[in-house]
mmCIF file of C-alpha atoms and ligand atoms in Angstrom:
data_model
loop_
_atom_site.group_PDB
_atom_site.id
_atom_site.type_symbol
_atom_site.label_atom_id
_atom_site.label_comp_id
_atom_site.label_asym_id
_atom_site.label_seq_id
_atom_site.Cartn_x
_atom_site.Cartn_y
_atom_site.Cartn_z
ATOM 1 C CA MET A 757 -4.221 -10.918 -0.270
ATOM 2 C CA ILE A 758 -7.664 -9.455 -0.917
ATOM 3 C CA ASN A 759 -10.069 -12.176 -2.040
ATOM 4 C CA ASP A 760 -13.254 -10.200 -2.291
ATOM 5 C CA LEU A 761 -13.181 -7.928 -5.320
ATOM 6 C CA LEU A 762 -15.449 -4.906 -5.458
ATOM 7 C CA GLU A 763 -18.349 -5.241 -7.900
ATOM 8 C CA TYR A 764 -19.926 -2.016 -9.084
ATOM 9 C CA SER A 765 -23.684 -1.552 -9.398
ATOM 10 C CA ASN A 766 -25.036 -1.009 -12.925
ATOM 11 C CA GLU A 767 -25.183 2.707 -12.315
ATOM 12 C CA GLU A 768 -21.602 2.824 -11.000
ATOM 13 C CA GLN A 769 -20.407 0.702 -13.913
ATOM 14 C CA ARG A 770 -21.935 3.198 -16.356
ATOM 15 C CA LEU A 771 -19.976 5.994 -14.700
ATOM 16 C CA VAL A 772 -16.764 3.931 -14.854
ATOM 17 C CA SER A 773 -17.243 3.054 -18.537
ATOM 18 C CA ASP A 774 -18.046 6.647 -19.345
ATOM 19 C CA PHE A 775 -14.847 7.802 -17.632
ATOM 20 C CA ILE A 776 -12.673 5.222 -19.415
ATOM 21 C CA GLN A 777 -14.004 6.347 -22.793
ATOM 22 C CA ARG A 778 -13.231 10.014 -22.234
ATOM 23 C CA GLU A 779 -10.449 11.302 -24.407
ATOM 24 C CA GLU A 780 -9.234 13.761 -21.796
ATOM 25 C CA LYS A 781 -8.748 12.258 -18.366
ATOM 26 C CA ASN A 782 -6.246 12.713 -15.590
ATOM 27 C CA GLY A 783 -5.731 11.842 -11.952
ATOM 28 C CA ASN A 784 -7.209 15.133 -10.753
ATOM 29 C CA ASP A 785 -10.619 13.998 -12.034
ATOM 30 C CA TRP A 786 -10.732 11.849 -8.888
ATOM 31 C CA SER A 787 -11.759 14.999 -6.974
ATOM 32 C CA ASN A 788 -14.783 15.626 -9.215
ATOM 33 C CA ASP A 789 -18.161 15.605 -7.477
ATOM 34 C CA GLU A 790 -19.384 12.909 -9.854
ATOM 35 C CA PHE A 791 -17.144 10.377 -8.037
ATOM 36 C CA THR A 792 -18.169 11.198 -4.457
ATOM 37 C CA ASP A 793 -20.582 8.259 -4.153
ATOM 38 C CA ILE A 794 -18.374 5.720 -5.892
ATOM 39 C CA LYS A 795 -15.488 6.671 -3.593
ATOM 40 C CA ALA A 796 -17.673 5.899 -0.583
ATOM 41 C CA THR A 797 -18.535 2.513 -2.143
ATOM 42 C CA ILE A 798 -14.851 1.731 -2.732
ATOM 43 C CA LYS A 799 -13.730 2.737 0.748
ATOM 44 C CA ASN A 800 -16.535 0.948 2.568
ATOM 45 C CA HIS A 801 -16.023 -2.247 0.605
ATOM 46 C CA TYR A 802 -12.267 -2.572 0.978
ATOM 47 C CA LYS A 803 -12.137 -1.396 4.583
ATOM 48 C CA VAL A 804 -14.349 -4.330 5.570
ATOM 49 C CA VAL A 805 -12.938 -7.053 3.307
ATOM 50 C CA GLN A 806 -9.391 -6.088 4.342
ATOM 51 C CA ASN A 807 -10.407 -6.393 7.994
ATOM 52 C CA TYR A 808 -9.309 -2.809 8.630
ATOM 53 C CA THR A 809 -5.734 -3.849 7.806
ATOM 54 C CA CYS A 810 -3.272 -1.875 5.719
ATOM 55 C CA PRO A 811 -2.022 -4.128 2.879
ATOM 56 C CA TYR A 812 1.539 -2.779 3.088
ATOM 57 C CA CYS A 813 2.386 -2.334 6.773
ATOM 58 C CA LYS A 814 -0.274 -4.768 8.102
ATOM 59 C CA VAL A 815 -1.231 -2.375 10.884
ATOM 60 C CA VAL A 816 -4.839 -2.927 11.957
ATOM 61 C CA ASN A 817 -6.939 0.157 12.604
ATOM 62 C CA PRO A 818 -10.562 -0.763 13.250
ATOM 63 C CA ASN A 819 -11.938 2.790 13.371
ATOM 64 C CA THR A 820 -15.447 3.133 12.037
ATOM 65 C CA HIS A 821 -15.008 6.675 10.747
ATOM 66 C CA GLY A 822 -13.374 6.907 7.339
ATOM 67 C CA MET A 823 -10.662 9.421 8.120
ATOM 68 C CA VAL A 824 -7.881 6.992 8.988
ATOM 69 C CA TRP A 825 -8.091 5.222 5.640
ATOM 70 C CA ASP A 826 -7.048 6.468 2.238
ATOM 71 C CA ILE A 827 -8.311 4.915 -0.955
ATOM 72 C CA GLU A 828 -5.141 3.533 -2.464
ATOM 73 C CA HIS A 829 -4.479 3.387 -6.191
ATOM 74 C CA ILE A 830 -1.913 0.641 -6.507
ATOM 75 C CA ILE A 831 -0.846 2.027 -9.876
ATOM 76 C CA ALA A 832 -0.983 5.786 -9.212
ATOM 77 C CA LYS A 833 -3.974 7.536 -10.774
ATOM 78 C CA ASP A 834 -1.759 10.444 -11.846
ATOM 79 C CA THR A 835 0.445 8.204 -13.974
ATOM 80 C CA LYS A 836 -2.335 5.908 -15.296
ATOM 81 C CA PRO A 837 -5.739 7.621 -15.027
ATOM 82 C CA ILE A 838 -7.262 4.852 -17.140
ATOM 83 C CA PHE A 839 -6.938 2.468 -14.145
ATOM 84 C CA MET A 840 -8.319 5.013 -11.652
ATOM 85 C CA LEU A 841 -11.586 3.096 -11.090
ATOM 86 C CA GLU A 842 -10.398 -0.444 -11.821
ATOM 87 C CA PRO A 843 -11.411 -2.570 -8.773
ATOM 88 C CA ARG A 844 -8.183 -4.618 -8.917
ATOM 89 C CA ASN A 845 -6.192 -1.376 -8.794
ATOM 90 C CA LEU A 846 -7.986 -0.220 -5.644
ATOM 91 C CA CYS A 847 -7.885 -0.952 -1.952
ATOM 92 C CA VAL A 848 -7.542 1.052 1.257
ATOM 93 C CA ALA A 849 -4.202 1.825 2.909
ATOM 94 C CA CYS A 850 -3.123 3.693 6.024
ATOM 95 C CA LYS A 851 -2.164 7.328 5.572
ATOM 96 C CA ASP A 852 1.529 6.669 6.287
ATOM 97 C CA CYS A 853 1.897 4.029 3.580
ATOM 98 C CA ASN A 854 -0.271 5.873 1.084
ATOM 99 C CA GLY A 855 1.680 9.098 1.634
ATOM 100 C CA ALA A 856 5.071 7.395 1.356
ATOM 101 C CA LYS A 857 4.112 5.425 -1.745
ATOM 102 C CA SER A 858 2.601 8.497 -3.430
ATOM 103 C CA ASN A 859 3.154 8.417 -7.224
ATOM 104 C CA LYS A 860 6.128 6.073 -7.115
ATOM 105 C CA ASP A 861 6.441 3.624 -9.930
ATOM 106 C CA VAL A 862 5.194 0.086 -9.233
ATOM 107 C CA LEU A 863 5.170 -1.468 -12.702
ATOM 108 C CA VAL A 864 7.910 -3.609 -14.184
ATOM 109 C CA ASN A 865 6.905 -2.128 -17.546
ATOM 110 C CA PRO A 866 5.695 1.450 -16.943
ATOM 111 C CA ARG A 867 4.476 1.723 -20.545
ATOM 112 C CA ARG A 868 1.700 -0.855 -20.081
ATOM 113 C CA VAL A 869 -1.606 0.189 -21.635
ATOM 114 C CA THR A 870 -3.762 -2.803 -20.627
ATOM 115 C CA PHE A 871 -4.303 -3.486 -16.934
ATOM 116 C CA PRO A 872 -1.521 -5.782 -15.637
ATOM 117 C CA THR A 873 -3.050 -8.795 -13.847
ATOM 118 C CA ASN A 874 0.019 -10.869 -13.030
ATOM 119 C CA GLU A 875 1.977 -10.565 -9.810
ATOM 120 C CA SER A 876 5.146 -10.590 -11.927
ATOM 121 C CA ASP A 877 3.995 -7.332 -13.578
ATOM 122 C CA TYR A 878 4.553 -5.463 -10.300
ATOM 123 C CA LYS A 879 7.624 -4.372 -8.379
ATOM 124 C CA ILE A 880 5.678 -4.091 -5.111
ATOM 125 C CA VAL A 881 3.748 -6.684 -3.137
ATOM 126 C CA HIS A 882 0.330 -6.339 -4.789
ATOM 127 C CA PRO A 883 -2.610 -6.271 -2.358
ATOM 128 C CA HIS A 884 -4.753 -8.330 -4.774
ATOM 129 C CA PHE A 885 -2.250 -10.593 -6.512
ATOM 130 C CA ASP A 886 0.575 -11.351 -4.101
ATOM 131 C CA ARG A 887 0.798 -13.406 -0.937
ATOM 132 C CA TYR A 888 2.366 -10.899 1.442
ATOM 133 C CA GLU A 889 3.902 -13.484 3.754
ATOM 134 C CA LEU A 890 6.017 -14.849 0.898
ATOM 135 C CA HIS A 891 7.680 -11.458 0.434
ATOM 136 C CA ILE A 892 7.753 -9.710 3.805
ATOM 137 C CA LYS A 893 7.903 -10.905 7.374
ATOM 138 C CA ALA A 894 6.144 -8.293 9.489
ATOM 139 C CA ILE A 895 8.082 -8.872 12.697
ATOM 140 C CA THR A 896 6.459 -6.012 14.579
ATOM 141 C CA PRO A 897 3.779 -4.444 12.336
ATOM 142 C CA GLY A 898 4.180 -0.688 12.299
ATOM 143 C CA ASP A 899 7.862 -0.871 13.176
ATOM 144 C CA PHE A 900 9.949 -3.633 11.773
ATOM 145 C CA TYR A 901 9.857 -5.741 8.652
ATOM 146 C CA ARG A 902 12.225 -8.217 7.114
ATOM 147 C CA PRO A 903 12.227 -8.568 3.329
ATOM 148 C CA LEU A 904 12.089 -12.154 2.076
ATOM 149 C CA THR A 905 12.334 -11.320 -1.630
ATOM 150 C CA SER A 906 13.439 -8.391 -3.788
ATOM 151 C CA LYS A 907 9.766 -7.496 -4.193
ATOM 152 C CA GLY A 908 9.456 -7.376 -0.423
ATOM 153 C CA GLU A 909 12.514 -5.141 -0.241
ATOM 154 C CA TYR A 910 11.101 -2.792 -2.885
ATOM 155 C CA THR A 911 7.815 -2.558 -0.964
ATOM 156 C CA ILE A 912 9.568 -1.805 2.331
ATOM 157 C CA VAL A 913 11.493 1.033 0.697
ATOM 158 C CA THR A 914 8.597 2.368 -1.429
ATOM 159 C CA CYS A 915 6.100 2.499 1.441
ATOM 160 C CA ARG A 916 8.809 3.504 3.933
ATOM 161 C CA LEU A 917 7.736 0.712 6.271
ATOM 162 C CA LEU A 918 10.637 1.096 8.693
ATOM 163 C CA ARG A 919 9.017 4.002 10.469
ATOM 164 C CA PHE A 920 9.460 2.976 14.090
ATOM 165 C CA TYR A 921 6.608 5.090 15.346
ATOM 166 C CA GLY A 922 4.729 2.393 17.233
ATOM 167 C CA VAL A 923 7.503 1.347 19.576
ATOM 168 C CA VAL A 924 8.173 4.783 20.898
ATOM 169 C CA GLN A 925 4.540 5.938 20.835
ATOM 170 C CA GLN A 926 5.315 9.368 19.565
ATOM 171 C CA THR A 927 5.078 11.133 16.254
ATOM 172 C CA GLN A 928 8.808 11.137 15.547
ATOM 173 C CA PRO A 929 10.921 8.010 15.144
ATOM 174 C CA ASP A 930 13.250 7.026 17.964
ATOM 175 C CA ILE A 931 16.670 8.494 16.980
ATOM 176 C CA GLU A 932 18.789 5.587 18.193
ATOM 177 C CA ILE A 933 16.604 2.988 16.485
ATOM 178 C CA ASP A 934 16.338 5.146 13.396
ATOM 179 C CA GLU A 935 20.145 5.377 13.110
ATOM 180 C CA LEU A 936 20.476 1.628 13.555
ATOM 181 C CA ALA A 937 17.826 1.094 10.879
ATOM 182 C CA LYS A 938 19.647 3.360 8.437
ATOM 183 C CA ALA A 939 22.889 1.467 9.045
ATOM 184 C CA MET A 940 21.047 -1.807 8.469
ATOM 185 C CA ILE A 941 19.439 -0.664 5.230
ATOM 186 C CA SER A 942 22.787 0.374 3.769
ATOM 187 C CA SER A 943 24.566 -2.824 4.791
ATOM 188 C CA GLN A 944 24.472 -6.250 3.191
ATOM 189 C CA GLY A 945 24.904 -9.933 3.899
ATOM 190 C CA ALA A 946 26.108 -11.034 7.324
ATOM 191 C CA ALA A 947 26.498 -7.468 8.608
ATOM 192 C CA ARG A 948 22.909 -6.792 7.742
ATOM 193 C CA ARG A 949 21.660 -9.853 9.624
ATOM 194 C CA VAL A 950 23.601 -8.775 12.712
ATOM 195 C CA LEU A 951 22.116 -5.276 12.564
ATOM 196 C CA GLU A 952 18.643 -6.670 11.948
ATOM 197 C CA ASP A 953 18.875 -8.931 14.960
ATOM 198 C CA GLU A 954 20.105 -6.021 17.074
ATOM 199 C CA LEU A 955 17.236 -3.892 15.854
ATOM 200 C CA VAL A 956 14.665 -6.548 16.668
ATOM 201 C CA ARG A 957 16.218 -6.928 20.134
ATOM 202 C CA ARG A 958 16.026 -3.167 20.816
ATOM 203 C CA ILE A 959 12.468 -2.938 19.533
ATOM 204 C CA SER A 960 11.386 -5.868 21.681
ATOM 205 C CA GLU A 961 12.967 -4.228 24.734
ATOM 206 C CA LYS A 962 11.073 -1.019 24.020
ATOM 207 C CA ARG A 963 7.831 -2.923 23.652
ATOM 208 C CA ILE A 964 8.223 -4.526 27.030
ATOM 209 C CA ALA A 965 9.378 -1.316 28.743
HETATM 210 ZN ZN1 ZN B 1903 0.246 1.029 6.152
#
């Protein structure tokens, strides 16, 4: 959970207010030159206060250059441009999570017009409002996660957290583990627990090997 919210300078706040008041605005405006500086402010702030940790997969990547981090709009800027510069709608995320999440819907009520500030307004684990550990157990960050709630489950699916890249140290998932993971995801109850335990066992073996 991010505790240190970004505060804009007076100049940045003027730009934000100006944008919000525009009649025509859309997510593509994000690429406008006028936002170059504010994007640097956003990325530098959240990278540090998040301890170089992705809020969805919890992988830590302490690189000092900005390329490994994407600015993440928790509610997608293409669906709700009005929240594009809202500090509570912003954080940084790793490229895998950001790419998987894309423009997927995160709101319980997608027709919201005012910014939703309650954790119950969101279908995903919110980087600012939710306590991650209540919803997801990151057993091996980067590879394996166990959902603890339906919100955790939705986040795992939305951000495609079961990627299994780390354990095999290659760019493609391990086929055997991937198949097991697919079987686990489509199973329920006791069968699912058995498959989960098997998956954790295989991953642990790979880590040691
Ligand atoms: Zn991530």
